[in-house]
Coordinates of C-alpha atoms in Angstrom, one line a residue:
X1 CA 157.9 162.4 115.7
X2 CA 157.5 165.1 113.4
X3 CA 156.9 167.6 115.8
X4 CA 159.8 167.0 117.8
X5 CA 162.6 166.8 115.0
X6 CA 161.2 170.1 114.0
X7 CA 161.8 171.3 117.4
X8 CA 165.2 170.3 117.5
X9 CA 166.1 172.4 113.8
X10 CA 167.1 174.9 115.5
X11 CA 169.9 173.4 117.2
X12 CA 171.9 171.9 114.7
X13 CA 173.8 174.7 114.1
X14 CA 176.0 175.2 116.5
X15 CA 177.7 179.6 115.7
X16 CA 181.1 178.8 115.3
X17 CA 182.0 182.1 117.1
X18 CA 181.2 179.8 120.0
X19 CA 184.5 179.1 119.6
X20 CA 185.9 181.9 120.5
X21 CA 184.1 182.5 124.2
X22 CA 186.9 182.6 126.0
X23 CA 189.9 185.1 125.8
X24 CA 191.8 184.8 128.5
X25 CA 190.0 185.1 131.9
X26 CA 187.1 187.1 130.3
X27 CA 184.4 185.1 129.3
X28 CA 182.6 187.0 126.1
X29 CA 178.8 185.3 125.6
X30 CA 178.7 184.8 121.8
X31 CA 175.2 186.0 120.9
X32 CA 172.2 184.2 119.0
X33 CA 172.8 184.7 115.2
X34 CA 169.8 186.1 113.3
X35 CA 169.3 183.8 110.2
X36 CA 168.9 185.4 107.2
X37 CA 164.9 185.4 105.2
X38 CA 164.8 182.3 103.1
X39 CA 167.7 180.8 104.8
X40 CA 165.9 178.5 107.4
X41 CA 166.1 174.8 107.9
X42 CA 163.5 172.8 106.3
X43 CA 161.6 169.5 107.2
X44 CA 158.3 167.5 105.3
X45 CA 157.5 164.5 107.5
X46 CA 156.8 161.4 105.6
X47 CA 158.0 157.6 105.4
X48 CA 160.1 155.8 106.6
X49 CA 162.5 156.8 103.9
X50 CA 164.6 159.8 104.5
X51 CA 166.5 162.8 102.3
X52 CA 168.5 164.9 103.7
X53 CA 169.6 167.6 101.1
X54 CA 172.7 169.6 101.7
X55 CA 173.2 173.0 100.6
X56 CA 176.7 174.3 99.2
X57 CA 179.7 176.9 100.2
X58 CA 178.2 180.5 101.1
X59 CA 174.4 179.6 100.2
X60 CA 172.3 178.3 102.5
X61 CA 168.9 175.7 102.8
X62 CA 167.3 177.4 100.0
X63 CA 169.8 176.3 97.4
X64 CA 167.7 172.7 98.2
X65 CA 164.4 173.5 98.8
X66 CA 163.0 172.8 95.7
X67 CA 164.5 169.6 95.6
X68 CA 163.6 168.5 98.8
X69 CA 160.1 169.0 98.2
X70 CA 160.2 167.5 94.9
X71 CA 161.0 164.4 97.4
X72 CA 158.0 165.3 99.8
X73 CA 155.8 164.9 97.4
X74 CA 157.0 161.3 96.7
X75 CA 156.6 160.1 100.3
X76 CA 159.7 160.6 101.4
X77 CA 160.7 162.5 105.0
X78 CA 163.2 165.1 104.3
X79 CA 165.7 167.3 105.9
X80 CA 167.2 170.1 105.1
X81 CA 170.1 171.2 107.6
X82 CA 172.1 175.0 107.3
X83 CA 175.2 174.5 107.6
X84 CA 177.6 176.3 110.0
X85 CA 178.0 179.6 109.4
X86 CA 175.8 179.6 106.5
X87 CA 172.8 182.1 106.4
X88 CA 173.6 184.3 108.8
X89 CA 176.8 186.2 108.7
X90 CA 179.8 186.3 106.6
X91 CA 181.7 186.8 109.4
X92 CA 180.2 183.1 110.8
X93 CA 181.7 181.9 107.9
X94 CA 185.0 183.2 108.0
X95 CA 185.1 181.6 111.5
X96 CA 183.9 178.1 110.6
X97 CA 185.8 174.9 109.7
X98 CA 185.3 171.9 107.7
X99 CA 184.3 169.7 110.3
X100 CA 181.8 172.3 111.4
X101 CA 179.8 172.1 108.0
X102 CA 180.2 168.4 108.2
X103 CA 178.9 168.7 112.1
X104 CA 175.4 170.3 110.7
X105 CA 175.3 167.5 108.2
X106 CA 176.1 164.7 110.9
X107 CA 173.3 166.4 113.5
X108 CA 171.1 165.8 110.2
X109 CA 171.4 162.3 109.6
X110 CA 170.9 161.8 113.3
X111 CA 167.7 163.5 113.5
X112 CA 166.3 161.3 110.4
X113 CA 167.8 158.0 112.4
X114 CA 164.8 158.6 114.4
X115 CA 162.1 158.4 112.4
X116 CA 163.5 156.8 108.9
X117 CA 164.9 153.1 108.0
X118 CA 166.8 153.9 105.3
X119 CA 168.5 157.4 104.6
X120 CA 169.6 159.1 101.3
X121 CA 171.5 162.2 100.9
X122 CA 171.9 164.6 98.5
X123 CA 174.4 167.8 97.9
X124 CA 175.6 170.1 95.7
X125 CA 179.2 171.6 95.5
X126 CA 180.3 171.6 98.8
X127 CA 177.1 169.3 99.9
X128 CA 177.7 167.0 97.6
X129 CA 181.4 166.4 98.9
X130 CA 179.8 166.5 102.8
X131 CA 177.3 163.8 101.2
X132 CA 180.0 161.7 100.0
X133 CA 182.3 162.4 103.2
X134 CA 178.9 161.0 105.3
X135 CA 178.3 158.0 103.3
X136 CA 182.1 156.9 104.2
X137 CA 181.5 157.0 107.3
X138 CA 178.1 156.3 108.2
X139 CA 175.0 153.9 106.9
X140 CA 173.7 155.4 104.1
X141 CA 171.4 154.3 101.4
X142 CA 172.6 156.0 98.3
X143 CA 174.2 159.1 97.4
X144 CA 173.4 161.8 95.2
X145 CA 176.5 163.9 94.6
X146 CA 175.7 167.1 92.2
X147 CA 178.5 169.4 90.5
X148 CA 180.9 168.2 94.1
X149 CA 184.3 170.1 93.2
X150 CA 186.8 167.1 94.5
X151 CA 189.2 168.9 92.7
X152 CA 189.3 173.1 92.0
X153 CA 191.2 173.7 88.9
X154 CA 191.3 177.8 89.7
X155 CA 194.9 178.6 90.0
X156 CA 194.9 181.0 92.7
X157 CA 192.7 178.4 95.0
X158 CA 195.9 177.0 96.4
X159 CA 197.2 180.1 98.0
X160 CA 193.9 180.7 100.1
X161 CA 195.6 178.5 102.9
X162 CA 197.9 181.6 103.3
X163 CA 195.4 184.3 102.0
X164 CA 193.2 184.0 104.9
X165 CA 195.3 185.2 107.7
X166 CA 195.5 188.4 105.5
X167 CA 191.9 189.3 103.7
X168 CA 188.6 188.0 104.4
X169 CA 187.2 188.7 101.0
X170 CA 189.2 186.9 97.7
X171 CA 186.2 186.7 95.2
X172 CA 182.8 189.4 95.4
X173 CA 180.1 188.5 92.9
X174 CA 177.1 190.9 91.8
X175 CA 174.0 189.9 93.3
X176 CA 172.0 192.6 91.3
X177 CA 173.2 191.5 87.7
X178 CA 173.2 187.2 88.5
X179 CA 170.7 185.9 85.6
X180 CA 170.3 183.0 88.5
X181 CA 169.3 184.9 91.1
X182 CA 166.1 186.1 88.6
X183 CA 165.4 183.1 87.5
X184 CA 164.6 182.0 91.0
X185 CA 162.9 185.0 91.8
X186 CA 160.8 184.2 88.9
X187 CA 160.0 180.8 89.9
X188 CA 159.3 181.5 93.8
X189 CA 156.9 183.6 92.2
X190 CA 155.6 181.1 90.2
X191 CA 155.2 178.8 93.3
X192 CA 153.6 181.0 95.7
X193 CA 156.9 181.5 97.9
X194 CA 158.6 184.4 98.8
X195 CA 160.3 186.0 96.6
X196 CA 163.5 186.3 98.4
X197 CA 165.3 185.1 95.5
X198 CA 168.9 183.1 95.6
X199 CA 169.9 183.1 99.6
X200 CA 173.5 183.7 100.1
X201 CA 176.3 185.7 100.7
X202 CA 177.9 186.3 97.2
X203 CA 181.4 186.4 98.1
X204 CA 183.8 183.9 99.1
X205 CA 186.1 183.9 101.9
X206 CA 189.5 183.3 101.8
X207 CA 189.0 180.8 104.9
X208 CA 186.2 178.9 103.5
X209 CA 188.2 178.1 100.4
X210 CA 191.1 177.1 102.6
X211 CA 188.8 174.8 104.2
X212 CA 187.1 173.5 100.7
X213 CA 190.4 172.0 100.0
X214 CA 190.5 170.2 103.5
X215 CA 187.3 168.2 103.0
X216 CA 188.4 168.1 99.3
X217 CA 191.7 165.7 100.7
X218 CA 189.6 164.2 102.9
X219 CA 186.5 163.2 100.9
X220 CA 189.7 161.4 98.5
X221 CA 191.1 159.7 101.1
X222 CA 187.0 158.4 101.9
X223 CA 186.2 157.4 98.5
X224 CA 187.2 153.7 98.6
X225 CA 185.1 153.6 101.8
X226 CA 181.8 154.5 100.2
X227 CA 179.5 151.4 99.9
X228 CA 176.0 152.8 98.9
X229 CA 175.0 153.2 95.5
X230 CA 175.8 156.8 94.1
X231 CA 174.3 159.4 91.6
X232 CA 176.7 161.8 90.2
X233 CA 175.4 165.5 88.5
X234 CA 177.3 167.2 86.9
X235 CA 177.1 169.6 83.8
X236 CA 178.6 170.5 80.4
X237 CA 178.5 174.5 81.0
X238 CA 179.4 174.8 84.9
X239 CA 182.1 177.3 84.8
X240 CA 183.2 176.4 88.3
X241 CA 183.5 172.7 88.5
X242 CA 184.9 170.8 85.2
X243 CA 183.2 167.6 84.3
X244 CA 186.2 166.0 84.6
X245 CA 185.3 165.2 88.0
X246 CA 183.4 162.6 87.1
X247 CA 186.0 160.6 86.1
X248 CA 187.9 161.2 88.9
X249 CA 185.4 159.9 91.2
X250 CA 184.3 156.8 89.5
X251 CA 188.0 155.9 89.6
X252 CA 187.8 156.4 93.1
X253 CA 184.5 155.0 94.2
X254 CA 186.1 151.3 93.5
X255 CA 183.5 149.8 96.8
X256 CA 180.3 151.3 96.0
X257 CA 178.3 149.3 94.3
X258 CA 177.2 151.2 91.0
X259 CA 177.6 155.0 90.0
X260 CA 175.6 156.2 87.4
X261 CA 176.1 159.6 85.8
X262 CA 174.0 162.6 84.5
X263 CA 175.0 165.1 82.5
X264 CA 173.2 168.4 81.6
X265 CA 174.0 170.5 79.0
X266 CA 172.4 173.6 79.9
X267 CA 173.1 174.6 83.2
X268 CA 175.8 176.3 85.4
X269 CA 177.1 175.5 88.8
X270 CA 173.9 175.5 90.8
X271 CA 172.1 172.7 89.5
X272 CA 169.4 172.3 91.9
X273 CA 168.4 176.3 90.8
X274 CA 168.7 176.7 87.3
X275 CA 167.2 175.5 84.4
X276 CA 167.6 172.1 84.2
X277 CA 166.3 171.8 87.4
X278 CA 163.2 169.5 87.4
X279 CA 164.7 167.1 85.5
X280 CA 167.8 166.7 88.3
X281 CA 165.0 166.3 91.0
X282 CA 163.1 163.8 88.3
X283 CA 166.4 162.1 88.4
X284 CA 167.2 161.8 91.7
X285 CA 163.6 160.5 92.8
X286 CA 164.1 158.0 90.0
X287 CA 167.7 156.9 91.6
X288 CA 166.2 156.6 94.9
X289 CA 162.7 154.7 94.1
X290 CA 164.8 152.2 92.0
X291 CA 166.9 151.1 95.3
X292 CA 163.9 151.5 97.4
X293 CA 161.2 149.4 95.1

């Protein structure tokens, strides 16, 4: 079984420029994006217990990794889907949707139906919204939901709607001077991987925002839907999404269950990268082995 859902990673993705074949009577073939190094779906067969571990807004599969082989080496079969338009282009990006990301996520799950009784998933940031946005709609186990933004407190965030039909670019961010980025580098090393370091596109797109606060409506109109049990991450020094969002989703999660909360104190936004990391994937593994004995 294996075998064949690593055959099939491939074709989760669907390019969104696929889209937009057709103009007029003159049919363009959209061509075969190239993923980037590092950027690559993952998958660690195992038991009949499934992960599947969803990357956030412009990174791609790496952003997981770790984590999901922190839950390999527990037994558990994991997946780790790229999302639309992630890991290949920024132009991909600028041309996907919400439902497209959540698509990737949805072809995910599927693939672990095949081969796994019970299914957990975990995201961060934009994952961990798709995570919570799945387990509304669809049989999940439990939910880890790390540093999800339900709510973006930047003040220009709400003009992106209008922004994108006139930039592509609203924020640009310094891959040469990010402390994270080195910090991964470092540990790849460490771990005998390639040092390929963070893999992403460091910049934002005035369309993928626009489309963060779509899911972000619709992941609050799900949360009274979510049954499973659910982990929430978040930290004390993430500089992009306020703790506060805790509150806000325990006060919305009034059918699940139980929701526990960490908290870190060290880390920023990317939670599954930076310092704190091990003891997030300890975490995790501990919140999933208590609901599966």
């Amino acid at each position: 079984m294996g075998a064949r859902l690593r055959s099939r990673l491939d074709r989760i993705d669907k390019p969104p420029e696929a889209r937009n074949a057709i103009e007029g009577n003159v049919v363009n073939m959209p061509t075969t994006p190239t993923i980037m190094q590092g950027a690559e779906p993952f998958f660690f067969a195992g038991s009949r217990i499934g992960a599947l571990c969803v990357h956030g807004l412009t990174a791609s599969p790496q952003e997981v990794y770790w984590l999901g082989k922190h839950l390999a080496q527990q037994g558990l079969t994991v997946l780790g889907p790229r999302l639309a338009g992630h890991g290949t282009t920024f132009n991909d990006l600028r041309l996907s949707r919400w439902q497209d990301w959540y698509y990737s996520v949805l072809d995910g799950y599927h693939l672990l139906r095949q081969c796994c009784d019970q299914i957990f998933v975990l995201g961060i940031s934009l994952g961990g919204l798709l995570s919570l946005h799945l387990a509304a709609h669809e049989k999940i186990a439990g939910v880890v939901a790390m540093a999800a933004p339900l709510y973006v407190e930047a003040k220009g965030a709400r003009f992106t709607p209008m922004l994108r039909y006139v930039v592509n670019t609203v924020v640009t961010f310094d891959r040469a001077n990010d402390p994270l980025n080195e910090r991964v580098l470092q540990r790849q090393r460490e771990r005998g991987e390639p040092a390929v370091g963070r893999v992403a596109y460091y910049r934002h797109s005035a369309a993928g925002v626009a489309e963060l606060l779509k899911i972000q409506q619709a992941v609050r109109a799900d949360l009274a839907r979510i049954t499973a049990p659910t982990l929430l991450v978040y930290s004390e020094k993430d500089l992009a999404v306020s703790v506060r969002n805790i509150d806000l989703l325990t006060d919305g999660l009034i059918s699940a269950p139980s929701v526990e909360v960490f908290r870190l104190k060290q880390s920023d936004h990317i939670v599954t990268n930076d310092v704190e990391c091990d003891d997030v994937f300890e975490r995790a593994w501990s919140f999933i082995h208590k609901l599966t004995g």
